[in-house]
PDB file of C-alpha atoms and ligand atoms in Angstrom:
ATOM      1  CA  MET A 176      -8.671  26.076 -36.202  1.00 49.00           C
ATOM      2  CA  SER A 177      -9.045  24.241 -32.890  1.00 49.00           C
ATOM      3  CA  MET A 178      -7.635  20.766 -32.288  1.00 63.00           C
ATOM      4  CA  LYS A 179      -7.980  17.856 -29.946  1.00 80.00           C
ATOM      5  CA  LEU A 180      -5.550  19.091 -27.297  1.00 92.00           C
ATOM      6  CA  GLU A 181      -6.773  20.691 -24.117  1.00 92.00           C
ATOM      7  CA  GLY A 182      -6.208  21.099 -20.392  1.00 96.00           C
ATOM      8  CA  ASN A 183      -2.914  22.053 -18.780  1.00 98.00           C
ATOM      9  CA  ILE A 184      -0.017  21.812 -21.220  1.00 98.00           C
ATOM     10  CA  LEU A 185       3.649  22.421 -20.366  1.00 98.00           C
ATOM     11  CA  VAL A 186       6.380  23.017 -22.941  1.00 98.00           C
ATOM     12  CA  THR A 187      10.123  23.443 -22.255  1.00 98.00           C
ATOM     13  CA  GLY A 188      12.576  25.640 -24.166  1.00 98.00           C
ATOM     14  CA  THR A 189       9.967  28.107 -25.417  1.00 98.00           C
ATOM     15  CA  ASN A 190      11.798  31.393 -25.938  1.00 98.00           C
ATOM     16  CA  ARG A 191      12.772  30.563 -29.534  1.00 98.00           C
ATOM     17  CA  GLY A 192      12.703  27.981 -32.302  1.00 98.00           C
ATOM     18  CA  ILE A 193      10.295  25.072 -32.231  1.00 98.00           C
ATOM     19  CA  GLY A 194       9.342  25.671 -28.575  1.00 98.00           C
ATOM     20  CA  LEU A 195       8.192  29.239 -29.243  1.00 98.00           C
ATOM     21  CA  GLU A 196       6.149  28.055 -32.235  1.00 98.00           C
ATOM     22  CA  LEU A 197       4.618  25.274 -30.114  1.00 98.00           C
ATOM     23  CA  VAL A 198       3.385  27.851 -27.601  1.00 98.00           C
ATOM     24  CA  LYS A 199       2.069  30.105 -30.384  1.00 98.00           C
ATOM     25  CA  GLN A 200       0.105  27.372 -32.157  1.00 98.00           C
ATOM     26  CA  LEU A 201      -1.138  25.844 -28.900  1.00 98.00           C
ATOM     27  CA  ALA A 202      -2.432  29.292 -27.862  1.00 97.00           C
ATOM     28  CA  GLU A 203      -4.055  29.765 -31.292  1.00 96.00           C
ATOM     29  CA  ARG A 204      -5.507  26.322 -31.757  1.00 93.00           C
ATOM     30  CA  THR A 205      -6.648  25.082 -28.334  1.00 93.00           C
ATOM     31  CA  GLY A 206      -9.994  25.939 -26.788  1.00 89.00           C
ATOM     32  CA  GLY A 207     -10.717  28.322 -23.920  1.00 86.00           C
ATOM     33  CA  GLU A 208     -10.140  25.681 -21.242  1.00 89.00           C
ATOM     34  CA  ALA A 209      -6.531  25.064 -22.226  1.00 95.00           C
ATOM     35  CA  HIS A 210      -3.668  26.699 -20.371  1.00 98.00           C
ATOM     36  CA  ILE A 211      -0.068  26.697 -21.515  1.00 98.00           C
ATOM     37  CA  TYR A 212       2.886  26.703 -19.121  1.00 98.00           C
ATOM     38  CA  ALA A 213       5.719  28.015 -21.268  1.00 98.00           C
ATOM     39  CA  CYS A 214       9.086  27.233 -19.670  1.00 98.00           C
ATOM     40  CA  CYS A 215      12.280  29.086 -20.420  1.00 98.00           C
ATOM     41  CA  ARG A 216      15.480  29.621 -18.498  1.00 98.00           C
ATOM     42  CA  ALA A 217      15.557  33.431 -18.579  1.00 98.00           C
ATOM     43  CA  PRO A 218      12.002  34.841 -18.748  1.00 98.00           C
ATOM     44  CA  ASP A 219      13.136  38.459 -18.176  1.00 97.00           C
ATOM     45  CA  ASP A 220      15.943  38.392 -20.728  1.00 97.00           C
ATOM     46  CA  THR A 221      15.666  40.094 -24.132  1.00 97.00           C
ATOM     47  CA  LYS A 222      15.924  36.549 -25.585  1.00 97.00           C
ATOM     48  CA  ALA A 223      12.416  35.901 -24.207  1.00 98.00           C
ATOM     49  CA  GLU A 224      10.797  38.991 -25.704  1.00 98.00           C
ATOM     50  CA  ALA A 225       8.872  37.084 -28.405  1.00 98.00           C
ATOM     51  CA  LEU A 226       7.514  34.724 -25.742  1.00 98.00           C
ATOM     52  CA  ARG A 227       6.455  37.638 -23.515  1.00 98.00           C
ATOM     53  CA  ASP A 228       4.693  39.181 -26.542  1.00 98.00           C
ATOM     54  CA  LEU A 229       2.648  35.974 -26.908  1.00 98.00           C
ATOM     55  CA  THR A 230       1.379  36.292 -23.332  1.00 98.00           C
ATOM     56  CA  THR A 231       0.064  39.773 -24.233  1.00 97.00           C
ATOM     57  CA  GLN A 232      -1.435  38.522 -27.478  1.00 97.00           C
ATOM     58  CA  TYR A 233      -3.276  35.680 -25.714  1.00 97.00           C
ATOM     59  CA  PRO A 234      -4.176  37.157 -22.317  1.00 95.00           C
ATOM     60  CA  GLY A 235      -4.785  34.592 -19.558  1.00 95.00           C
ATOM     61  CA  LYS A 236      -3.797  31.660 -21.743  1.00 97.00           C
ATOM     62  CA  ILE A 237      -0.025  31.412 -21.208  1.00 98.00           C
ATOM     63  CA  THR A 238       2.029  31.462 -18.013  1.00 98.00           C
ATOM     64  CA  ILE A 239       5.800  31.755 -18.329  1.00 98.00           C
ATOM     65  CA  ILE A 240       7.722  29.512 -15.919  1.00 98.00           C
ATOM     66  CA  LYS A 241      11.429  29.903 -15.203  1.00 98.00           C
ATOM     67  CA  LEU A 242      13.144  26.578 -15.873  1.00 98.00           C
ATOM     68  CA  ASP A 243      16.719  25.557 -16.563  1.00 98.00           C
ATOM     69  CA  MET A 244      16.687  21.912 -17.642  1.00 98.00           C
ATOM     70  CA  SER A 245      20.321  21.402 -16.615  1.00 98.00           C
ATOM     71  CA  ASP A 246      19.674  22.403 -12.992  1.00 98.00           C
ATOM     72  CA  GLU A 247      17.814  20.057 -10.625  1.00 98.00           C
ATOM     73  CA  ALA A 248      16.940  22.871  -8.190  1.00 98.00           C
ATOM     74  CA  SER A 249      15.454  24.899 -11.043  1.00 98.00           C
ATOM     75  CA  ILE A 250      13.395  21.893 -12.211  1.00 98.00           C
ATOM     76  CA  SER A 251      12.132  21.343  -8.681  1.00 98.00           C
ATOM     77  CA  ALA A 252      11.202  25.040  -8.279  1.00 98.00           C
ATOM     78  CA  ALA A 253       9.375  25.053 -11.634  1.00 98.00           C
ATOM     79  CA  VAL A 254       7.412  21.912 -10.734  1.00 98.00           C
ATOM     80  CA  GLN A 255       6.438  23.500  -7.411  1.00 98.00           C
ATOM     81  CA  ALA A 256       5.334  26.721  -9.138  1.00 98.00           C
ATOM     82  CA  VAL A 257       3.176  24.816 -11.652  1.00 98.00           C
ATOM     83  CA  LYS A 258       1.680  22.639  -8.869  1.00 98.00           C
ATOM     84  CA  GLU A 259       0.598  25.752  -6.977  1.00 98.00           C
ATOM     85  CA  LEU A 260      -0.931  27.311 -10.090  1.00 98.00           C
ATOM     86  CA  ILE A 261      -2.782  24.133 -11.080  1.00 97.00           C
ATOM     87  CA  GLY A 262      -4.141  23.528  -7.572  1.00 96.00           C
ATOM     88  CA  ASP A 263      -6.516  20.545  -7.611  1.00 95.00           C
ATOM     89  CA  GLY A 264      -6.153  20.051 -11.358  1.00 95.00           C
ATOM     90  CA  GLY A 265      -3.870  17.717 -13.279  1.00 97.00           C
ATOM     91  CA  LEU A 266      -1.200  18.224 -15.910  1.00 98.00           C
ATOM     92  CA  ASN A 267      -2.403  16.810 -19.224  1.00 98.00           C
ATOM     93  CA  LEU A 268       0.607  17.169 -21.483  1.00 98.00           C
ATOM     94  CA  VAL A 269       4.348  17.716 -21.009  1.00 98.00           C
ATOM     95  CA  ILE A 270       6.394  18.456 -24.138  1.00 98.00           C
ATOM     96  CA  ASN A 271      10.120  18.045 -23.477  1.00 98.00           C
ATOM     97  CA  ASN A 272      11.420  20.292 -26.243  1.00 98.00           C
ATOM     98  CA  ALA A 273      14.473  22.067 -24.746  1.00 98.00           C
ATOM     99  CA  ALA A 274      17.778  20.608 -25.908  1.00 98.00           C
ATOM    100  CA  ILE A 275      21.324  21.536 -26.798  1.00 98.00           C
ATOM    101  CA  ASN A 276      23.819  20.394 -29.398  1.00 97.00           C
ATOM    102  CA  LYS A 277      27.490  20.781 -28.439  1.00 96.00           C
ATOM    103  CA  PRO A 278      29.924  21.592 -29.973  1.00 94.00           C
ATOM    104  CA  ASP A 279      27.673  24.159 -31.694  1.00 81.00           C
ATOM    105  CA  THR A 280      28.547  23.185 -35.250  1.00 78.00           C
ATOM    106  CA  PRO A 281      28.636  19.509 -36.294  1.00 77.00           C
ATOM    107  CA  ALA A 282      32.012  18.418 -34.968  1.00 85.00           C
ATOM    108  CA  PRO A 283      34.160  15.320 -35.475  1.00 88.00           C
ATOM    109  CA  LEU A 284      35.453  13.126 -32.667  1.00 94.00           C
ATOM    110  CA  SER A 285      38.727  15.089 -32.432  1.00 93.00           C
ATOM    111  CA  ALA A 286      36.859  18.305 -31.529  1.00 94.00           C
ATOM    112  CA  THR A 287      34.509  16.712 -28.990  1.00 96.00           C
ATOM    113  CA  GLY A 288      35.378  16.318 -25.334  1.00 96.00           C
ATOM    114  CA  LYS A 289      34.030  15.001 -22.056  1.00 97.00           C
ATOM    115  CA  LYS A 290      32.387  18.305 -21.139  1.00 97.00           C
ATOM    116  CA  ASP A 291      30.407  18.337 -24.396  1.00 97.00           C
ATOM    117  CA  MET A 292      29.218  14.785 -23.718  1.00 98.00           C
ATOM    118  CA  MET A 293      28.247  15.529 -20.113  1.00 98.00           C
ATOM    119  CA  ASP A 294      26.564  18.895 -20.789  1.00 98.00           C
ATOM    120  CA  VAL A 295      24.442  17.521 -23.608  1.00 98.00           C
ATOM    121  CA  TYR A 296      23.449  14.430 -21.621  1.00 98.00           C
ATOM    122  CA  GLU A 297      22.512  16.577 -18.633  1.00 98.00           C
ATOM    123  CA  THR A 298      20.177  18.865 -20.603  1.00 98.00           C
ATOM    124  CA  ASN A 299      18.800  16.393 -23.142  1.00 98.00           C
ATOM    125  CA  VAL A 300      18.331  13.301 -20.947  1.00 98.00           C
ATOM    126  CA  VAL A 301      18.675  14.006 -17.221  1.00 98.00           C
ATOM    127  CA  GLY A 302      16.454  17.112 -17.432  1.00 98.00           C
ATOM    128  CA  PRO A 303      13.520  15.290 -19.125  1.00 98.00           C
ATOM    129  CA  PHE A 304      14.012  12.345 -16.719  1.00 98.00           C
ATOM    130  CA  LEU A 305      13.754  14.575 -13.632  1.00 98.00           C
ATOM    131  CA  LEU A 306      10.916  16.680 -15.010  1.00 98.00           C
ATOM    132  CA  ALA A 307       8.748  13.628 -15.745  1.00 98.00           C
ATOM    133  CA  LYS A 308       9.598  12.053 -12.386  1.00 98.00           C
ATOM    134  CA  MET A 309       8.617  15.202 -10.497  1.00 98.00           C
ATOM    135  CA  PHE A 310       5.464  15.795 -12.543  1.00 98.00           C
ATOM    136  CA  LEU A 311       4.289  12.183 -12.320  1.00 98.00           C
ATOM    137  CA  PRO A 312       1.709  12.837  -9.551  1.00 98.00           C
ATOM    138  CA  LEU A 313       0.145  15.663 -11.592  1.00 98.00           C
ATOM    139  CA  LEU A 314       0.131  13.524 -14.766  1.00 98.00           C
ATOM    140  CA  GLN A 315      -1.480  10.671 -12.819  1.00 97.00           C
ATOM    141  CA  ARG A 316      -4.109  13.025 -11.488  1.00 97.00           C
ATOM    142  CA  ALA A 317      -4.902  14.243 -15.006  1.00 97.00           C
ATOM    143  CA  ALA A 318      -5.214  10.631 -16.223  1.00 96.00           C
ATOM    144  CA  GLU A 319      -7.587   9.804 -13.344  1.00 95.00           C
ATOM    145  CA  MET A 320      -9.717  12.918 -13.825  1.00 92.00           C
ATOM    146  CA  LYS A 321     -10.993  11.800 -17.234  1.00 72.00           C
ATOM    147  CA  SER A 322     -14.541  10.485 -17.405  1.00 67.00           C
ATOM    148  CA  PRO A 323     -14.948   6.862 -16.219  1.00 66.00           C
ATOM    149  CA  GLY A 324     -15.917   5.817 -19.776  1.00 74.00           C
ATOM    150  CA  GLU A 325     -12.349   6.567 -20.879  1.00 80.00           C
ATOM    151  CA  GLY A 326     -11.016   3.248 -19.466  1.00 85.00           C
ATOM    152  CA  ASP A 327      -7.408   2.629 -20.496  1.00 89.00           C
ATOM    153  CA  LYS A 328      -7.610   4.901 -23.529  1.00 94.00           C
ATOM    154  CA  MET A 329      -4.460   7.018 -23.764  1.00 97.00           C
ATOM    155  CA  SER A 330      -4.202  10.411 -25.456  1.00 96.00           C
ATOM    156  CA  CYS A 331      -2.439  13.765 -25.294  1.00 97.00           C
ATOM    157  CA  ARG A 332      -5.732  15.260 -24.080  1.00 95.00           C
ATOM    158  CA  ARG A 333      -5.806  12.910 -21.146  1.00 96.00           C
ATOM    159  CA  SER A 334      -2.225  12.580 -19.883  1.00 97.00           C
ATOM    160  CA  ALA A 335       0.959  12.369 -21.939  1.00 98.00           C
ATOM    161  CA  ILE A 336       4.677  13.063 -22.180  1.00 98.00           C
ATOM    162  CA  ILE A 337       6.099  13.925 -25.595  1.00 98.00           C
ATOM    163  CA  ASN A 338       9.881  13.795 -25.813  1.00 98.00           C
ATOM    164  CA  ILE A 339      11.188  15.730 -28.804  1.00 98.00           C
ATOM    165  CA  SER A 340      13.808  13.467 -30.354  1.00 98.00           C
ATOM    166  CA  THR A 341      15.428  13.392 -33.780  1.00 98.00           C
ATOM    167  CA  LEU A 342      15.852  11.183 -36.816  1.00 97.00           C
ATOM    168  CA  ILE A 343      19.595  11.105 -36.148  1.00 96.00           C
ATOM    169  CA  SER A 344      18.992   9.325 -32.842  1.00 97.00           C
ATOM    170  CA  SER A 345      18.082   6.234 -34.850  1.00 97.00           C
ATOM    171  CA  ILE A 346      20.750   3.554 -34.419  1.00 97.00           C
ATOM    172  CA  GLU A 347      19.528   1.744 -37.534  1.00 97.00           C
ATOM    173  CA  LYS A 348      19.692   4.893 -39.669  1.00 97.00           C
ATOM    174  CA  CYS A 349      23.038   6.159 -38.335  1.00 96.00           C
ATOM    175  CA  PRO A 350      25.083   5.043 -41.392  1.00 96.00           C
ATOM    176  CA  GLU A 351      22.876   7.231 -43.647  1.00 96.00           C
ATOM    177  CA  SER A 352      23.851  10.519 -41.998  1.00 94.00           C
ATOM    178  CA  PHE A 353      26.950   9.951 -39.854  1.00 94.00           C
ATOM    179  CA  ALA A 354      29.454  11.228 -42.417  1.00 92.00           C
ATOM    180  CA  ILE A 355      27.729  14.606 -42.813  1.00 90.00           C
ATOM    181  CA  ALA A 356      26.929  15.179 -39.128  1.00 89.00           C
ATOM    182  CA  GLN A 357      28.900  13.163 -36.596  1.00 94.00           C
ATOM    183  CA  MET A 358      27.582  14.929 -33.479  1.00 95.00           C
ATOM    184  CA  TYR A 359      28.539  12.271 -30.916  1.00 97.00           C
ATOM    185  CA  PRO A 360      27.038  14.012 -27.854  1.00 97.00           C
ATOM    186  CA  TYR A 361      23.737  14.952 -29.516  1.00 97.00           C
ATOM    187  CA  ARG A 362      23.139  11.612 -31.250  1.00 97.00           C
ATOM    188  CA  THR A 363      23.925   9.542 -28.162  1.00 98.00           C
ATOM    189  CA  SER A 364      21.846  11.801 -25.883  1.00 98.00           C
ATOM    190  CA  LYS A 365      18.804  11.520 -28.138  1.00 98.00           C
ATOM    191  CA  ALA A 366      19.215   7.734 -28.394  1.00 98.00           C
ATOM    192  CA  ALA A 367      19.186   7.753 -24.581  1.00 98.00           C
ATOM    193  CA  LEU A 368      16.079   9.970 -24.656  1.00 98.00           C
ATOM    194  CA  ASN A 369      14.435   7.327 -26.860  1.00 98.00           C
ATOM    195  CA  MET A 370      15.215   4.655 -24.266  1.00 98.00           C
ATOM    196  CA  LEU A 371      13.887   6.971 -21.556  1.00 98.00           C
ATOM    197  CA  THR A 372      10.694   7.252 -23.626  1.00 98.00           C
ATOM    198  CA  ARG A 373      10.444   3.471 -23.886  1.00 98.00           C
ATOM    199  CA  CYS A 374      11.093   2.949 -20.149  1.00 98.00           C
ATOM    200  CA  GLN A 375       8.552   5.615 -19.159  1.00 98.00           C
ATOM    201  CA  ALA A 376       6.014   4.134 -21.578  1.00 98.00           C
ATOM    202  CA  GLU A 377       6.340   0.751 -19.837  1.00 98.00           C
ATOM    203  CA  ASP A 378       6.413   2.261 -16.366  1.00 98.00           C
ATOM    204  CA  PHE A 379       3.489   4.664 -16.749  1.00 98.00           C
ATOM    205  CA  LYS A 380       1.125   2.589 -18.904  1.00 96.00           C
ATOM    206  CA  SER A 381      -0.669   1.252 -15.823  1.00 96.00           C
ATOM    207  CA  HIS A 382      -1.584   4.899 -15.086  1.00 96.00           C
ATOM    208  CA  ASN A 383      -2.823   5.407 -18.682  1.00 97.00           C
ATOM    209  CA  ILE A 384      -0.110   8.002 -19.340  1.00 98.00           C
ATOM    210  CA  LEU A 385       1.007   8.045 -22.983  1.00 98.00           C
ATOM    211  CA  VAL A 386       4.730   8.524 -23.666  1.00 98.00           C
ATOM    212  CA  THR A 387       5.953   9.040 -27.240  1.00 98.00           C
ATOM    213  CA  ALA A 388       9.090  10.467 -28.873  1.00 98.00           C
ATOM    214  CA  ILE A 389       8.635  12.731 -31.910  1.00 98.00           C
ATOM    215  CA  HIS A 390      11.162  13.936 -34.521  1.00 98.00           C
ATOM    216  CA  PRO A 391      10.186  17.457 -35.659  1.00 98.00           C
ATOM    217  CA  GLY A 392      11.805  17.165 -39.092  1.00 98.00           C
ATOM    218  CA  TRP A 393      14.836  19.215 -40.142  1.00 97.00           C
ATOM    219  CA  VAL A 394      13.659  22.661 -39.115  1.00 98.00           C
ATOM    220  CA  ARG A 395      14.969  26.203 -39.783  1.00 98.00           C
ATOM    221  CA  THR A 396      15.929  27.277 -36.264  1.00 98.00           C
ATOM    222  CA  GLN A 397      19.168  28.214 -34.526  1.00 96.00           C
ATOM    223  CA  MET A 398      19.829  24.498 -34.073  1.00 96.00           C
ATOM    224  CA  GLY A 399      18.595  23.343 -37.483  1.00 95.00           C
ATOM    225  CA  GLY A 400      20.398  26.062 -39.453  1.00 94.00           C
ATOM    226  CA  GLU A 401      19.345  28.073 -42.497  1.00 96.00           C
ATOM    227  CA  GLN A 402      19.473  25.221 -45.026  1.00 95.00           C
ATOM    228  CA  ALA A 403      16.764  23.277 -43.218  1.00 97.00           C
ATOM    229  CA  PRO A 404      13.781  22.680 -45.513  1.00 98.00           C
ATOM    230  CA  LEU A 405      10.998  22.947 -42.908  1.00 98.00           C
ATOM    231  CA  THR A 406       9.712  26.104 -41.236  1.00 98.00           C
ATOM    232  CA  PRO A 407       8.889  25.945 -37.515  1.00 98.00           C
ATOM    233  CA  LEU A 408       5.292  26.719 -38.529  1.00 98.00           C
ATOM    234  CA  ASP A 409       4.949  23.615 -40.740  1.00 98.00           C
ATOM    235  CA  SER A 410       6.850  21.331 -38.362  1.00 98.00           C
ATOM    236  CA  VAL A 411       4.769  22.362 -35.355  1.00 98.00           C
ATOM    237  CA  HIS A 412       1.519  22.218 -37.321  1.00 98.00           C
ATOM    238  CA  GLY A 413       2.355  18.638 -38.257  1.00 98.00           C
ATOM    239  CA  MET A 414       3.532  17.647 -34.786  1.00 98.00           C
ATOM    240  CA  LEU A 415       0.417  19.044 -33.088  1.00 98.00           C
ATOM    241  CA  SER A 416      -1.833  17.207 -35.543  1.00 97.00           C
ATOM    242  CA  THR A 417       0.154  14.022 -34.854  1.00 98.00           C
ATOM    243  CA  MET A 418      -0.067  14.570 -31.084  1.00 98.00           C
ATOM    244  CA  SER A 419      -3.834  15.121 -31.374  1.00 97.00           C
ATOM    245  CA  SER A 420      -4.281  11.673 -32.866  1.00 97.00           C
ATOM    246  CA  LEU A 421      -1.909   9.603 -30.690  1.00 97.00           C
ATOM    247  CA  SER A 422      -3.391   6.627 -28.843  1.00 97.00           C
ATOM    248  CA  ASN A 423      -2.284   3.452 -26.999  1.00 97.00           C
ATOM    249  CA  LYS A 424      -0.669   1.970 -30.128  1.00 97.00           C
ATOM    250  CA  ASP A 425       1.778   4.916 -30.280  1.00 98.00           C
ATOM    251  CA  CYS A 426       2.917   4.623 -26.672  1.00 98.00           C
ATOM    252  CA  GLY A 427       6.691   3.960 -26.489  1.00 98.00           C
ATOM    253  CA  MET A 428       7.225   4.720 -30.205  1.00 98.00           C
ATOM    254  CA  LEU A 429       9.526   7.096 -32.090  1.00 98.00           C
ATOM    255  CA  LEU A 430       7.496   8.919 -34.764  1.00 98.00           C
ATOM    256  CA  ASP A 431       8.254  11.720 -37.182  1.00 98.00           C
ATOM    257  CA  TRP A 432       6.334  15.026 -37.261  1.00 98.00           C
ATOM    258  CA  GLN A 433       3.812  13.513 -39.687  1.00 98.00           C
ATOM    259  CA  GLY A 434       3.183  10.466 -37.503  1.00 98.00           C
ATOM    260  CA  ASN A 435       5.322   7.945 -39.424  1.00 98.00           C
ATOM    261  CA  PRO A 436       7.296   5.468 -37.293  1.00 98.00           C
ATOM    262  CA  ILE A 437      11.108   5.728 -37.276  1.00 98.00           C
ATOM    263  CA  PRO A 438      13.131   2.572 -36.557  1.00 97.00           C
ATOM    264  CA  TRP A 439      15.158   2.611 -33.347  1.00 96.00           C
TER     265      TRP A 439
HETATM  266  N1  LIG B 563      15.830  22.146 -35.644  1.00 84.37           N
HETATM  267  C1  LIG B 563      15.937  20.906 -36.093  1.00 84.37           C
HETATM  268  O1  LIG B 563      16.196  20.676 -37.283  1.00 84.37           O
HETATM  269  C2  LIG B 563      15.719  19.745 -35.164  1.00 84.37           C
HETATM  270  C3  LIG B 563      15.800  18.459 -35.714  1.00 84.37           C
HETATM  271  C4  LIG B 563      15.567  17.369 -34.893  1.00 84.37           C
HETATM  272  C5  LIG B 563      15.259  17.572 -33.572  1.00 84.37           C
HETATM  273  N2  LIG B 563      15.200  18.828 -33.047  1.00 84.37           N
HETATM  274  C6  LIG B 563      14.844  18.968 -31.643  1.00 84.37           C
HETATM  275  O2  LIG B 563      13.784  19.908 -31.513  1.00 84.37           O
HETATM  276  C7  LIG B 563      13.874  20.574 -30.244  1.00 84.37           C
HETATM  277  C8  LIG B 563      13.870  22.078 -30.437  1.00 84.37           C
HETATM  278  O3  LIG B 563      14.954  22.409 -31.270  1.00 84.37           O
HETATM  279  P1  LIG B 563      15.137  23.849 -31.941  1.00 84.37           P
HETATM  280  O4  LIG B 563      15.554  23.611 -33.323  1.00 84.37           O
HETATM  281  O5  LIG B 563      13.983  24.721 -31.648  1.00 84.37           O
HETATM  282  O6  LIG B 563      16.431  24.339 -31.120  1.00 84.37           O
HETATM  283  P2  LIG B 563      16.915  25.818 -30.741  1.00 84.37           P
HETATM  284  O7  LIG B 563      16.457  26.790 -31.743  1.00 84.37           O
HETATM  285  O8  LIG B 563      18.368  25.703 -30.474  1.00 84.37           O
HETATM  286  O9  LIG B 563      16.130  26.093 -29.360  1.00 84.37           O
HETATM  287  C9  LIG B 563      16.442  25.318 -28.243  1.00 84.37           C
HETATM  288  C10 LIG B 563      15.594  25.767 -27.078  1.00 84.37           C
HETATM  289  O10 LIG B 563      15.985  24.995 -25.940  1.00 84.37           O
HETATM  290  C11 LIG B 563      16.283  25.887 -24.886  1.00 84.37           C
HETATM  291  N3  LIG B 563      17.263  25.341 -23.958  1.00 84.37           N
HETATM  292  C12 LIG B 563      18.511  24.888 -24.201  1.00 84.37           C
HETATM  293  N4  LIG B 563      19.096  24.501 -23.064  1.00 84.37           N
HETATM  294  C13 LIG B 563      18.191  24.701 -22.080  1.00 84.37           C
HETATM  295  C14 LIG B 563      18.198  24.508 -20.684  1.00 84.37           C
HETATM  296  N5  LIG B 563      19.273  24.027 -20.037  1.00 84.37           N
HETATM  297  N6  LIG B 563      17.088  24.812 -19.983  1.00 84.37           N
HETATM  298  C15 LIG B 563      16.009  25.305 -20.600  1.00 84.37           C
HETATM  299  N7  LIG B 563      15.940  25.552 -21.908  1.00 84.37           N
HETATM  300  C16 LIG B 563      17.025  25.250 -22.639  1.00 84.37           C
HETATM  301  C17 LIG B 563      16.817  27.147 -25.568  1.00 84.37           C
HETATM  302  O11 LIG B 563      16.778  28.239 -24.664  1.00 84.37           O
HETATM  303  P3  LIG B 563      17.977  29.357 -24.580  1.00 84.37           P
HETATM  304  O12 LIG B 563      17.628  30.422 -25.557  1.00 84.37           O
HETATM  305  O13 LIG B 563      17.913  29.802 -23.153  1.00 84.37           O
HETATM  306  O14 LIG B 563      19.246  28.664 -24.929  1.00 84.37           O
HETATM  307  C18 LIG B 563      15.819  27.244 -26.710  1.00 84.37           C
HETATM  308  O15 LIG B 563      14.605  27.790 -26.267  1.00 84.37           O
HETATM  309  C19 LIG B 563      15.146  20.032 -29.596  1.00 84.37           C
HETATM  310  O16 LIG B 563      14.804  18.985 -28.723  1.00 84.37           O
HETATM  311  C20 LIG B 563      15.947  19.512 -30.757  1.00 84.37           C
HETATM  312  O17 LIG B 563      16.852  18.514 -30.378  1.00 84.37           O
HETATM  313  C21 LIG B 563      15.425  19.919 -33.823  1.00 84.37           C
END
């Protein structure tokens, strides 16, 4: 089944979990003109074997890009590499999926320190901030390349940033889940990612670049754990359908994988 996403699409954190499934379904479901830049921090490692297999399965459709979201030099090198590959083209869609949760298991305040806070903020907020800043010229070019009839119509086909957030970033909903999963660094970083989404939405709307945060659901991955009710397949299927239908009204919003708004 094809869908309404096309052009040059970049996804971060693609060697496993939701990111790997995003690359798989994008390769399966987009048309022949689409190209996927699948970023991961260790492309030659055994941890990236499943991603390398996808490039063989979909020849010419996926390019693996080395990218460590916690390292500014790595982000800059990845942006340069993608720029050279895209040439005169634009970048239509950036999906900021890579993230960490530290300490690894849901930890209380007593087991959480400064390094956990800083590491998580660096990967989950500073990385997406720098990536979008450095890719802005390519996103602008993609937005301008659409047919003149497009006007100020925003979409993920034209030019968009999707920041993968979480339900537990919601300040309003915090009392519902805090007792079972305190996760100070992760929650606060994703709330900051939501604000980054909102700021970028305001900043980039004059360029017709859509910016939306999406919660993937509670998904069975290394991060989500084995009790999670959703498979990566179902979560990503839902998120890609939601992304396909996003428009101006969704810019600066936090939505779930099925497109329902989540309160800040
Ligand atoms: N699973 C859930 O239930 C759930 C719920 C809500 C939101 N989310 C969000 O969904 C997204 C994907 O989560 P997931 O469940 O797929 O997590 P995951 O299984 O832990 O995978 C995380 C991915 O991010 C990559 N990554 C981590 N740090 C990185 C860095 N510094 N540079 C580049 N890549 C890095 C990992 O690569 P390495 O293998 O190199 O570490 C891996 O590919 C995250 O943004 C997460 O916050 C997940």
